[in-house]
Tab-separated table of C-alpha atoms in Angstrom:
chain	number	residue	atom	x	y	z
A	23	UNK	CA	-8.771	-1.718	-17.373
A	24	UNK	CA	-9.049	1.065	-14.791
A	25	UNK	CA	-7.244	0.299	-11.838
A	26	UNK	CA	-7.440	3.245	-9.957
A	27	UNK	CA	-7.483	2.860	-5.976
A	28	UNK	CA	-10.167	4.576	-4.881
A	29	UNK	CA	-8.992	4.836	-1.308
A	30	UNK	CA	-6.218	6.565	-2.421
A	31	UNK	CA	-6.561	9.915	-3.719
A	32	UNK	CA	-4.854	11.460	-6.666
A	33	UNK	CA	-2.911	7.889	-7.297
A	34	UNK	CA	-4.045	6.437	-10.739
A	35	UNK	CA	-2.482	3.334	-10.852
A	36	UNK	CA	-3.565	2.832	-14.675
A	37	UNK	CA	-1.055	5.684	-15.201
A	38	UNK	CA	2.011	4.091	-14.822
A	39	UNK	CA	5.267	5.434	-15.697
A	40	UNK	CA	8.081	2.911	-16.994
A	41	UNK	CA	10.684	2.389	-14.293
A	42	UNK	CA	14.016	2.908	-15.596
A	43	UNK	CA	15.900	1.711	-18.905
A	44	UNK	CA	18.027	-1.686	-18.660
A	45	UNK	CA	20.556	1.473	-19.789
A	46	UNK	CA	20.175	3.610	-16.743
A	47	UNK	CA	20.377	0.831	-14.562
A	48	UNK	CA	23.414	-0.174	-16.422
A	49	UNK	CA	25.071	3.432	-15.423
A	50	UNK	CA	24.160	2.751	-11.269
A	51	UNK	CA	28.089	1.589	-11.756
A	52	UNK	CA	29.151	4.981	-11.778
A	53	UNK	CA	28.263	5.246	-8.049
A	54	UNK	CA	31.819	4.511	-7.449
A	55	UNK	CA	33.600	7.291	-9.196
A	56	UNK	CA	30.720	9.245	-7.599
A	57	UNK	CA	32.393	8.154	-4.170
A	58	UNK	CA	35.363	9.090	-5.858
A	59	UNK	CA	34.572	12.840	-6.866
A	60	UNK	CA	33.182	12.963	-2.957
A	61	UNK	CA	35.984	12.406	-1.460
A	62	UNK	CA	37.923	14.623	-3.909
A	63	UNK	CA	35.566	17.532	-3.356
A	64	UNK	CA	35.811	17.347	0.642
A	65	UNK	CA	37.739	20.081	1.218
A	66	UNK	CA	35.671	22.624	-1.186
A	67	UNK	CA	32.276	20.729	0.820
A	68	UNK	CA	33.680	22.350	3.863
A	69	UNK	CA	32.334	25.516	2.687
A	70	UNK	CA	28.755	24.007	2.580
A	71	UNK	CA	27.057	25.805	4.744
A	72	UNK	CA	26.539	24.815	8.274
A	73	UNK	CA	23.778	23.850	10.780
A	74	UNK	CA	22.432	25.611	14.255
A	75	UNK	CA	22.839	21.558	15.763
A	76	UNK	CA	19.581	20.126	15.596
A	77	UNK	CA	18.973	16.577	15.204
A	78	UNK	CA	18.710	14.766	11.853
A	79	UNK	CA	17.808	11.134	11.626
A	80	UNK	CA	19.087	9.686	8.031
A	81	UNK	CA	17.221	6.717	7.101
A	82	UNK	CA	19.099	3.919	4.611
A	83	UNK	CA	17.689	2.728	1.320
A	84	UNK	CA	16.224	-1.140	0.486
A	85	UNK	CA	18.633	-3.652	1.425
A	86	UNK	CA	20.634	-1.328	2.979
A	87	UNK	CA	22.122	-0.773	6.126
A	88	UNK	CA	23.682	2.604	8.365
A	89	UNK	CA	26.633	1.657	6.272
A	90	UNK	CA	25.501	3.305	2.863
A	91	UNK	CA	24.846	6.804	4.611
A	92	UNK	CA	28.009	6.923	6.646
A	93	UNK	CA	29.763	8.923	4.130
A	94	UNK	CA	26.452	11.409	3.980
A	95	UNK	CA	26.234	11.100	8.042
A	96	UNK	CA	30.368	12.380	8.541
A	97	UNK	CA	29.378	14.751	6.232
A	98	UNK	CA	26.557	16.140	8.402
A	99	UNK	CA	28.263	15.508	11.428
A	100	UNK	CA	30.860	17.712	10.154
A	101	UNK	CA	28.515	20.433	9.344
A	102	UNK	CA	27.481	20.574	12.559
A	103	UNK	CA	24.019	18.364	13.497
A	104	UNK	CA	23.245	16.045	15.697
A	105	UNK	CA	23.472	13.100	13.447
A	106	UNK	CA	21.869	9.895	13.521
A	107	UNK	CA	22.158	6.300	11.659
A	108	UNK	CA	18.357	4.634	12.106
A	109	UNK	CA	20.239	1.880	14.191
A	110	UNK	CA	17.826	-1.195	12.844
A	111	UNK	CA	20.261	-2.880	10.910
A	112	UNK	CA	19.593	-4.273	6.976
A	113	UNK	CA	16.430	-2.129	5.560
A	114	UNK	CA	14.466	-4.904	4.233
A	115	UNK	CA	11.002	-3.011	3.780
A	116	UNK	CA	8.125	-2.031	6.447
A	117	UNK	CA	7.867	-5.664	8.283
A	118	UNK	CA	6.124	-6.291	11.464
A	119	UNK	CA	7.882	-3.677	13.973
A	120	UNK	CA	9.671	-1.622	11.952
A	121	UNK	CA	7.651	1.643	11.677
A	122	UNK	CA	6.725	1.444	15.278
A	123	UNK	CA	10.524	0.939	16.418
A	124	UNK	CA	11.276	4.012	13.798
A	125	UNK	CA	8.913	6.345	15.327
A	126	UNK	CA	9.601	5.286	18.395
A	127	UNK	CA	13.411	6.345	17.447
A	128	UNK	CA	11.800	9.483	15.953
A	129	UNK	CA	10.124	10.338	19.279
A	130	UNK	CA	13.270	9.669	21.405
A	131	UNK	CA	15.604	12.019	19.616
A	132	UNK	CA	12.680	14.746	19.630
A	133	UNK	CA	12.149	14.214	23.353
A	134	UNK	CA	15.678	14.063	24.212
A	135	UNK	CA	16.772	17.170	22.387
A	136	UNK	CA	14.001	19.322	22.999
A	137	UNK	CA	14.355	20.087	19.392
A	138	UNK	CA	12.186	19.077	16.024
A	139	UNK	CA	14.173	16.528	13.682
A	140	UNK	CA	15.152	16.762	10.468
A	141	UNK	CA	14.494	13.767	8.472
A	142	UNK	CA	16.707	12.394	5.484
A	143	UNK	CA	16.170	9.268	3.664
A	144	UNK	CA	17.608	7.620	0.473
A	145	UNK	CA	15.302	5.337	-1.673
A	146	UNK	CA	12.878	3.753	0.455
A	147	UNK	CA	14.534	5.899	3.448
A	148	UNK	CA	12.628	8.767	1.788
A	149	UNK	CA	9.178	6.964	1.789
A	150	UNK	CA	9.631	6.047	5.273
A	151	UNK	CA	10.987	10.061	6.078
A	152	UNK	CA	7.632	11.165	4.304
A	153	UNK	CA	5.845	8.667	6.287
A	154	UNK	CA	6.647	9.476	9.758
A	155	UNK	CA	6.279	13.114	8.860
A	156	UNK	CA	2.867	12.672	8.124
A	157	UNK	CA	2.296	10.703	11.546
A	158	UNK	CA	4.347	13.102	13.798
A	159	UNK	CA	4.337	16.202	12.542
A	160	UNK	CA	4.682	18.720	15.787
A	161	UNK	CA	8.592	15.976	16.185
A	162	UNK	CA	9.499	16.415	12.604
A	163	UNK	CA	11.309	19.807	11.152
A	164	UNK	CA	11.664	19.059	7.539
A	165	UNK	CA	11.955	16.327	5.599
A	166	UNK	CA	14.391	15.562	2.603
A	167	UNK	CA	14.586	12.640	0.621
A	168	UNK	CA	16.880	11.689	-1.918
A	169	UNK	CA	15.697	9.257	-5.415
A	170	UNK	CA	13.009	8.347	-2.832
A	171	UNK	CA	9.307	7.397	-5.163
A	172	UNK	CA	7.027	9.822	-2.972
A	173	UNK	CA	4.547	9.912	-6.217
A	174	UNK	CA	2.781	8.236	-9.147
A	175	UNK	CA	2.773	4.427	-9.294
A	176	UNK	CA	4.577	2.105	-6.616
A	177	UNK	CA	5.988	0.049	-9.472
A	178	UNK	CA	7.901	3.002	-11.108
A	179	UNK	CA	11.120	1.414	-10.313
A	180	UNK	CA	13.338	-1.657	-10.863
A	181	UNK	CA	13.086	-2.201	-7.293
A	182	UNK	CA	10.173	-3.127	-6.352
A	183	UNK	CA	10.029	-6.917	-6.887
A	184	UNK	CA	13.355	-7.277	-4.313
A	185	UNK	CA	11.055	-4.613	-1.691
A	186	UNK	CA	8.079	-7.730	-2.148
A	187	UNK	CA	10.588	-10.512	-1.606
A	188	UNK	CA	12.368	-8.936	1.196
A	189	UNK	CA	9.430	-7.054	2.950
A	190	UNK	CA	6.945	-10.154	2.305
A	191	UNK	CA	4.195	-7.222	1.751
A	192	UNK	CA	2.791	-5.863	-1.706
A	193	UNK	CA	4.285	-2.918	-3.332
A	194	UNK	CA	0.927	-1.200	-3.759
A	195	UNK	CA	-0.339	-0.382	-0.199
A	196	UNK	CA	-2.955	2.191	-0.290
A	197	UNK	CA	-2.882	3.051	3.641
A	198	UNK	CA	0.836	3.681	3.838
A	199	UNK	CA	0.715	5.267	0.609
A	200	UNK	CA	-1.387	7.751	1.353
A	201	UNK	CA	1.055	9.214	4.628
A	202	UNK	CA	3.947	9.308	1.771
A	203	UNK	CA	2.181	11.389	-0.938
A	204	UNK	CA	0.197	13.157	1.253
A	205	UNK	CA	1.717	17.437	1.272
A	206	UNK	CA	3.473	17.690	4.309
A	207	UNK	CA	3.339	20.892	7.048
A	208	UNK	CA	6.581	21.152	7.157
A	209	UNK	CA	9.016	21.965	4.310
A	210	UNK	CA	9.936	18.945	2.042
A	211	UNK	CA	12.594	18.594	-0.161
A	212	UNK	CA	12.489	15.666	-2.946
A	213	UNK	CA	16.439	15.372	-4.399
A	214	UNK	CA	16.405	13.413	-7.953
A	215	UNK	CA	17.662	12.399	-11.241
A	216	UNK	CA	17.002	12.198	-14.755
A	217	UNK	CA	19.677	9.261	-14.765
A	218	UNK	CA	18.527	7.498	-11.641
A	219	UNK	CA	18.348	3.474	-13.260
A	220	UNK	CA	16.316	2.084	-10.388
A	221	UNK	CA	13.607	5.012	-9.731
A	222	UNK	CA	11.987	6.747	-12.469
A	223	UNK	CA	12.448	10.238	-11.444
A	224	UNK	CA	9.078	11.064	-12.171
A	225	UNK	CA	7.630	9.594	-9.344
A	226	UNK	CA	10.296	11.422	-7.409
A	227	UNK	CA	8.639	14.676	-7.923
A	228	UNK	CA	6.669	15.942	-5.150
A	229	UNK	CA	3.564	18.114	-5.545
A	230	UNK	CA	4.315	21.609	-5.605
A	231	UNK	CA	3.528	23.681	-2.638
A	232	UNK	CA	4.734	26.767	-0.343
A	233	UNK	CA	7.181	24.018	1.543
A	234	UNK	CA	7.713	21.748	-1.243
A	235	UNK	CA	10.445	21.558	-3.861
A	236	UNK	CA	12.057	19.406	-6.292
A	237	UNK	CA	15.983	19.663	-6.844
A	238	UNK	CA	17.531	18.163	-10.025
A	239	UNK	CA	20.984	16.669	-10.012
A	240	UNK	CA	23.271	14.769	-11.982
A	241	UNK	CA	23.898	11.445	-10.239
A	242	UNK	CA	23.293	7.510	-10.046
A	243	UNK	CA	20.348	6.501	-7.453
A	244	UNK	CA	23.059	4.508	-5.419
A	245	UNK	CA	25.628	6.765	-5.605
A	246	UNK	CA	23.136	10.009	-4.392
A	247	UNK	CA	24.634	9.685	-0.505
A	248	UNK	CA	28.168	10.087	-1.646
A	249	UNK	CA	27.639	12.855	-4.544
A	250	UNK	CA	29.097	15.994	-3.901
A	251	UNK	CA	26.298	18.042	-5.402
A	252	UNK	CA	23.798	15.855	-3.194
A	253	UNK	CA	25.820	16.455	-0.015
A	254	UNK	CA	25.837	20.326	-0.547
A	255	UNK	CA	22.169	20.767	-1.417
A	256	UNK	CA	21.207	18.452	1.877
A	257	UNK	CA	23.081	20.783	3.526
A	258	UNK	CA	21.664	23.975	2.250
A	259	UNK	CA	18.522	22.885	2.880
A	260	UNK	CA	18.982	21.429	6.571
A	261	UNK	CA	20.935	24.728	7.248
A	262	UNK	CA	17.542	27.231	7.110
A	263	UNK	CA	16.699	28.640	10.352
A	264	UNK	CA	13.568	26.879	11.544
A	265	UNK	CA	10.285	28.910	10.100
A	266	UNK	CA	11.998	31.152	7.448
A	267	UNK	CA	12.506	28.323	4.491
A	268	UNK	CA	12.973	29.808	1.105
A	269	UNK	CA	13.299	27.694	-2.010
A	270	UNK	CA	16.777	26.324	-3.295
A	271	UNK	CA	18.549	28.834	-4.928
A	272	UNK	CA	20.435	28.201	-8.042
A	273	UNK	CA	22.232	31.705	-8.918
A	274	UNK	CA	25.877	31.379	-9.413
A	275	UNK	CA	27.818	28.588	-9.882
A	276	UNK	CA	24.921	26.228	-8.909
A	277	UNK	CA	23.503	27.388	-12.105
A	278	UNK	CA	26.456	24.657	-13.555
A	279	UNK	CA	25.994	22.256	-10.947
A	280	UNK	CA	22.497	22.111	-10.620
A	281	UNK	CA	20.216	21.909	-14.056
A	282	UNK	CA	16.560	24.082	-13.389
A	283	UNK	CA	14.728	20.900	-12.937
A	284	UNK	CA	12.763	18.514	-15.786
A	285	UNK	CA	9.389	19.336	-13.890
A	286	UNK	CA	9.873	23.191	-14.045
A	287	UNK	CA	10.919	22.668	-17.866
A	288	UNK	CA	7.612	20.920	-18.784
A	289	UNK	CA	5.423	23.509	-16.697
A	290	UNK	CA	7.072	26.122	-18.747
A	291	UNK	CA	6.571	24.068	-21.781
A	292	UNK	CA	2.744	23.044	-21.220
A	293	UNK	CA	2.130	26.363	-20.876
A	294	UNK	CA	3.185	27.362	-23.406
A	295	UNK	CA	2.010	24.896	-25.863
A	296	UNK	CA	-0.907	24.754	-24.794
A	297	UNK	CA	-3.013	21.807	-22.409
A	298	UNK	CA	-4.318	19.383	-25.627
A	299	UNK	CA	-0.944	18.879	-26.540
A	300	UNK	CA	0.515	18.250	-23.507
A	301	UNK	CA	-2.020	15.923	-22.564
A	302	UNK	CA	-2.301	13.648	-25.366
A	303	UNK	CA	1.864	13.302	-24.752
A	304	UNK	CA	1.450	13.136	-21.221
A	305	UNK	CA	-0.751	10.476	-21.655
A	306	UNK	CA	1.274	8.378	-24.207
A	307	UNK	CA	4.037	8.692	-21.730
A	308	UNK	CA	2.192	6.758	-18.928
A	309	UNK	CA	0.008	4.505	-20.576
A	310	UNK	CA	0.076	0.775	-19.216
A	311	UNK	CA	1.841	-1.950	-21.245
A	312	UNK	CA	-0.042	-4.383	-22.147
Protein backbone atom coordinates (compact mmCIF):
# COMPACT_ATOMS: atom_id res chain seq x y z
CA UNK A 1 0.00 0.00 0.00
CA UNK A 2 1.27 3.47 -0.90
CA UNK A 3 1.27 5.64 1.91
CA UNK A 4 2.86 8.53 0.73
CA UNK A 5 1.70 12.01 2.31
CA UNK A 6 0.93 14.02 -0.28
CA UNK A 7 1.13 17.23 1.69
CA UNK A 8 4.44 16.53 2.37
CA UNK A 9 6.91 16.70 -0.25
CA UNK A 10 9.78 14.39 -0.90
CA UNK A 11 8.62 12.18 2.37
CA UNK A 12 7.57 8.62 1.16
CA UNK A 13 6.38 7.11 4.05
CA UNK A 14 6.13 3.56 2.20
CA UNK A 15 9.95 3.87 2.25
CA UNK A 16 10.73 3.20 5.57
CA UNK A 17 14.03 2.51 6.91
CA UNK A 18 14.34 -0.02 9.99
CA UNK A 19 15.10 1.91 13.17
CA UNK A 20 17.94 0.49 14.89
CA UNK A 21 19.03 -3.23 15.82
CA UNK A 22 17.93 -4.60 19.42
CA UNK A 23 22.11 -4.73 19.10
CA UNK A 24 22.75 -1.07 18.66
CA UNK A 25 20.40 -0.19 21.16
CA UNK A 26 22.08 -2.67 23.34
CA UNK A 27 25.55 -0.57 22.85
CA UNK A 28 23.57 3.08 24.01
CA UNK A 29 25.42 1.67 27.43
CA UNK A 30 28.57 2.84 26.27
CA UNK A 31 27.38 6.46 26.76
CA UNK A 32 29.05 6.26 30.02
CA UNK A 33 32.61 5.52 29.15
CA UNK A 34 31.78 8.11 26.45
CA UNK A 35 31.36 10.60 29.51
CA UNK A 36 34.35 9.04 30.59
CA UNK A 37 36.75 9.68 27.51
CA UNK A 38 35.08 13.47 27.77
CA UNK A 39 36.20 14.26 30.69
CA UNK A 40 39.61 12.64 30.00
CA UNK A 41 40.04 14.58 26.78
CA UNK A 42 39.20 18.12 28.46
CA UNK A 43 42.32 19.47 28.53
CA UNK A 44 43.31 18.53 24.70
CA UNK A 45 39.28 20.06 23.97
CA UNK A 46 40.72 23.28 25.14
CA UNK A 47 42.37 23.62 21.92
CA UNK A 48 38.95 23.39 20.09
CA UNK A 49 38.67 26.28 18.56
CA UNK A 50 36.85 29.18 19.97
CA UNK A 51 33.80 31.45 19.35
CA UNK A 52 33.44 35.48 18.55
CA UNK A 53 30.45 35.22 21.70
CA UNK A 54 27.31 34.93 20.04
CA UNK A 55 24.44 33.27 21.49
CA UNK A 56 23.68 29.54 21.16
CA UNK A 57 20.51 28.04 22.49
CA UNK A 58 21.08 24.03 23.01
CA UNK A 59 17.91 22.27 23.00
CA UNK A 60 17.66 18.67 25.13
CA UNK A 61 16.59 15.38 23.62
CA UNK A 62 13.01 13.30 24.45
CA UNK A 63 12.58 12.87 28.00
CA UNK A 64 15.24 14.94 28.70
CA UNK A 65 15.94 17.83 30.59
CA UNK A 66 18.92 20.99 30.59
CA UNK A 67 20.63 18.33 32.59
CA UNK A 68 21.81 16.01 29.62
CA UNK A 69 23.53 19.05 27.74
CA UNK A 70 25.25 20.55 30.73
CA UNK A 71 28.39 18.80 30.01
CA UNK A 72 28.04 20.06 26.08
CA UNK A 73 26.80 23.67 27.51
CA UNK A 74 30.34 24.10 30.02
CA UNK A 75 31.89 23.04 27.12
CA UNK A 76 30.57 25.92 24.99
CA UNK A 77 30.59 28.22 27.68
CA UNK A 78 34.16 27.58 27.90
CA UNK A 79 34.76 28.20 24.32
CA UNK A 80 33.49 31.32 24.59
CA UNK A 81 29.41 31.76 23.61
CA UNK A 82 26.75 32.96 25.13
CA UNK A 83 25.26 29.74 26.20
CA UNK A 84 21.88 28.76 26.87
CA UNK A 85 19.88 25.63 28.49
CA UNK A 86 16.08 25.88 26.78
CA UNK A 87 14.88 26.46 30.48
CA UNK A 88 11.36 24.35 29.98
CA UNK A 89 12.16 21.62 32.08
CA UNK A 90 11.57 17.57 31.01
CA UNK A 91 11.34 17.52 26.94
CA UNK A 92 8.33 15.48 26.61
CA UNK A 93 7.51 16.25 22.79
CA UNK A 94 5.76 19.43 21.03
CA UNK A 95 2.57 19.73 23.56
CA UNK A 96 0.28 22.61 23.73
CA UNK A 97 2.79 25.69 24.41
CA UNK A 98 5.88 24.42 23.86
CA UNK A 99 6.97 25.70 20.40
CA UNK A 100 5.44 29.02 21.08
CA UNK A 101 7.33 29.38 24.59
CA UNK A 102 10.61 28.09 22.47
CA UNK A 103 10.41 30.69 19.92
CA UNK A 104 9.44 32.99 22.10
CA UNK A 105 12.91 32.05 24.00
CA UNK A 106 14.44 32.11 20.48
CA UNK A 107 13.24 35.70 19.91
CA UNK A 108 14.36 36.97 23.37
CA UNK A 109 17.98 35.95 23.13
CA UNK A 110 18.02 37.40 19.41
CA UNK A 111 16.49 40.66 20.62
CA UNK A 112 18.51 40.93 23.62
CA UNK A 113 21.87 40.34 22.02
CA UNK A 114 21.47 42.09 18.94
CA UNK A 115 23.03 39.05 17.51
CA UNK A 116 21.60 35.86 15.30
CA UNK A 117 21.57 32.48 17.42
CA UNK A 118 23.08 29.51 16.89
CA UNK A 119 20.91 26.61 17.42
CA UNK A 120 22.02 23.07 18.81
CA UNK A 121 19.80 20.26 19.56
CA UNK A 122 20.25 16.52 20.46
CA UNK A 123 17.54 13.97 19.31
CA UNK A 124 14.35 15.61 19.16
CA UNK A 125 16.34 18.96 20.20
CA UNK A 126 17.52 18.81 16.57
CA UNK A 127 13.94 18.55 15.04
CA UNK A 128 12.83 21.31 17.11
CA UNK A 129 16.45 23.44 16.10
CA UNK A 130 15.42 22.68 12.36
CA UNK A 131 12.01 23.75 13.16
CA UNK A 132 12.38 27.12 14.50
CA UNK A 133 14.95 27.77 11.83
CA UNK A 134 12.55 27.36 9.30
CA UNK A 135 10.02 29.79 11.19
CA UNK A 136 12.61 32.52 12.13
CA UNK A 137 15.11 32.58 9.91
CA UNK A 138 16.46 36.47 9.86
CA UNK A 139 16.96 35.27 14.47
CA UNK A 140 18.65 32.05 13.64
CA UNK A 141 22.60 31.82 12.54
CA UNK A 142 23.07 28.18 11.97
CA UNK A 143 21.71 25.31 13.07
CA UNK A 144 23.40 21.97 14.27
CA UNK A 145 21.85 19.00 15.40
CA UNK A 146 23.22 16.02 16.76
CA UNK A 147 21.44 12.04 16.05
CA UNK A 148 18.46 14.38 15.48
CA UNK A 149 15.84 12.36 12.46
CA UNK A 150 15.62 15.60 10.15
CA UNK A 151 14.75 12.99 7.12
CA UNK A 152 13.01 9.89 5.75
CA UNK A 153 10.29 8.28 7.87
CA UNK A 154 9.22 9.59 11.47
CA UNK A 155 9.28 6.00 12.70
CA UNK A 156 13.02 5.41 11.86
CA UNK A 157 13.82 5.10 15.43
CA UNK A 158 13.18 3.12 18.65
CA UNK A 159 11.86 6.20 20.02
CA UNK A 160 9.07 7.07 18.71
CA UNK A 161 6.35 5.13 20.59
CA UNK A 162 7.73 6.91 24.16
CA UNK A 163 7.57 10.63 21.84
CA UNK A 164 3.46 9.38 21.26
CA UNK A 165 2.99 8.47 24.90
CA UNK A 166 4.69 11.41 26.30
CA UNK A 167 3.74 14.12 23.65
CA UNK A 168 0.01 12.65 23.36
CA UNK A 169 0.43 13.64 19.44
CA UNK A 170 1.24 11.19 16.42
CA UNK A 171 4.70 10.66 15.27
CA UNK A 172 3.82 11.37 11.65
CA UNK A 173 2.81 15.10 11.48
CA UNK A 174 2.97 16.36 8.04
CA UNK A 175 2.79 20.27 8.97
CA UNK A 176 5.65 20.21 11.44
CA UNK A 177 7.41 17.90 9.32
CA UNK A 178 7.66 19.82 6.59
CA UNK A 179 9.61 23.06 8.71
CA UNK A 180 12.20 20.12 9.81
CA UNK A 181 13.12 18.69 6.36
CA UNK A 182 12.62 21.63 4.64
CA UNK A 183 16.71 23.12 3.33
CA UNK A 184 17.39 25.76 5.54
CA UNK A 185 19.02 29.52 4.57
CA UNK A 186 21.32 29.30 6.86
CA UNK A 187 24.12 26.71 7.21
CA UNK A 188 23.04 23.35 8.83
CA UNK A 189 25.01 20.86 10.24
CA UNK A 190 23.42 17.19 10.86
CA UNK A 191 26.12 15.25 13.46
CA UNK A 192 25.45 11.25 13.31
CA UNK A 193 26.25 7.69 13.68
CA UNK A 194 26.43 4.49 12.08
CA UNK A 195 26.07 3.00 15.74
CA UNK A 196 23.37 5.31 16.99
CA UNK A 197 20.70 2.29 18.59
CA UNK A 198 17.74 4.63 18.88
CA UNK A 199 17.93 6.71 15.42
CA UNK A 200 18.71 5.10 12.27
CA UNK A 201 21.31 7.34 10.98
CA UNK A 202 19.84 7.43 7.75
CA UNK A 203 17.22 9.62 8.50
CA UNK A 204 19.88 11.75 10.11
CA UNK A 205 21.25 12.76 6.84
CA UNK A 206 20.27 16.04 5.62
CA UNK A 207 19.88 16.92 1.93
CA UNK A 208 22.91 18.13 0.47
CA UNK A 209 23.25 21.75 -0.27
CA UNK A 210 25.78 24.89 -0.34
CA UNK A 211 24.99 25.22 3.71
CA UNK A 212 24.31 21.73 4.43
CA UNK A 213 26.53 18.92 5.66
CA UNK A 214 26.56 15.65 7.24
CA UNK A 215 29.45 14.75 9.81
CA UNK A 216 30.07 11.06 10.71
CA UNK A 217 31.26 10.05 14.13
CA UNK A 218 31.81 7.22 16.23
CA UNK A 219 29.45 7.43 19.20
CA UNK A 220 26.17 6.16 21.07
CA UNK A 221 22.95 8.51 20.37
CA UNK A 222 22.85 9.24 24.23
CA UNK A 223 26.21 9.62 24.78
CA UNK A 224 26.65 12.31 21.50
CA UNK A 225 26.57 15.53 24.15
CA UNK A 226 29.43 14.19 26.15
CA UNK A 227 31.70 12.70 23.16
CA UNK A 228 34.79 14.32 22.67
CA UNK A 229 34.75 14.10 18.90
CA UNK A 230 31.05 15.59 19.06
CA UNK A 231 32.13 18.46 21.33
CA UNK A 232 35.05 19.48 18.94
CA UNK A 233 33.14 19.33 15.66
CA UNK A 234 30.13 21.56 17.42
CA UNK A 235 32.69 23.73 18.06
CA UNK A 236 34.34 23.99 14.73
CA UNK A 237 31.35 24.54 13.24
CA UNK A 238 29.80 27.28 15.71
CA UNK A 239 33.32 28.94 15.50
CA UNK A 240 32.93 30.22 11.50
CA UNK A 241 32.69 33.83 11.20
CA UNK A 242 29.11 34.64 10.30
CA UNK A 243 28.72 34.53 6.20
CA UNK A 244 32.04 32.77 5.26
CA UNK A 245 30.97 28.90 6.23
CA UNK A 246 33.08 26.33 4.54
CA UNK A 247 32.44 22.63 4.91
CA UNK A 248 34.01 20.47 7.83
CA UNK A 249 37.34 19.73 7.14
CA UNK A 250 38.79 16.40 7.81
CA UNK A 251 42.70 16.74 6.84
CA UNK A 252 44.96 15.69 9.55
CA UNK A 253 44.33 13.93 12.43
CA UNK A 254 40.51 14.27 11.97
CA UNK A 255 41.10 11.99 9.14
CA UNK A 256 41.38 9.22 12.39
CA UNK A 257 38.79 10.73 14.33
CA UNK A 258 36.31 11.42 11.93
CA UNK A 259 35.40 8.50 9.15
CA UNK A 260 34.43 10.42 5.43
CA UNK A 261 30.83 9.83 6.05
CA UNK A 262 28.42 6.56 4.96
CA UNK A 263 26.39 9.04 2.65
CA UNK A 264 29.52 10.34 0.75
CA UNK A 265 30.66 6.51 0.49
CA UNK A 266 27.42 5.42 -1.29
CA UNK A 267 27.40 8.61 -3.66
CA UNK A 268 30.81 7.55 -4.65
CA UNK A 269 29.65 4.05 -4.91
CA UNK A 270 26.28 4.65 -6.96
CA UNK A 271 28.19 6.34 -9.20
CA UNK A 272 30.15 4.28 -9.87
CA UNK A 273 28.13 1.23 -10.19
CA UNK A 274 25.88 2.52 -11.90
CA UNK A 275 21.85 3.82 -10.94
CA UNK A 276 19.94 0.11 -11.65
CA UNK A 277 21.99 -1.35 -9.17
CA UNK A 278 21.84 0.98 -6.67
CA UNK A 279 18.29 1.26 -6.89
CA UNK A 280 17.07 -2.14 -6.78
CA UNK A 281 19.43 -2.25 -3.27
CA UNK A 282 18.27 0.96 -2.25
CA UNK A 283 15.00 -0.19 -2.52
CA UNK A 284 15.37 -3.59 -0.70
CA UNK A 285 16.88 -1.57 2.03
CA UNK A 286 13.66 0.47 2.75
CA UNK A 287 10.96 -1.63 1.84
CA UNK A 288 8.01 -1.85 4.50
CA UNK A 289 7.65 -4.99 6.66
CA UNK A 290 4.85 -6.51 6.34
Amino acid sequence: MNTTSAATPGLALDARIAPPSAWLQLLETRATWELAAGLAMWPWLRFAPRGDGHPVLVLPGLVASDGSTGFLRRFLRGRGYAVHGWGLGRNYGPRPGIEAAMLARLDKLHADSGRRVSLVGQSLGGVYARALAAQRPDAVRSVISLGSPITGHPRSSNAWRVYEFTSRQSSHDPKRWRHVTRVLPMPATSIYSCSDGVVAWQSSLGAPGPLAENIEVVSSHVGMAVNPTVLFAVADRLAQAEGQWQPFERSGWRRAAYPCGRAALGAKAGAGAGAGAGAGAGAKAVRDKP
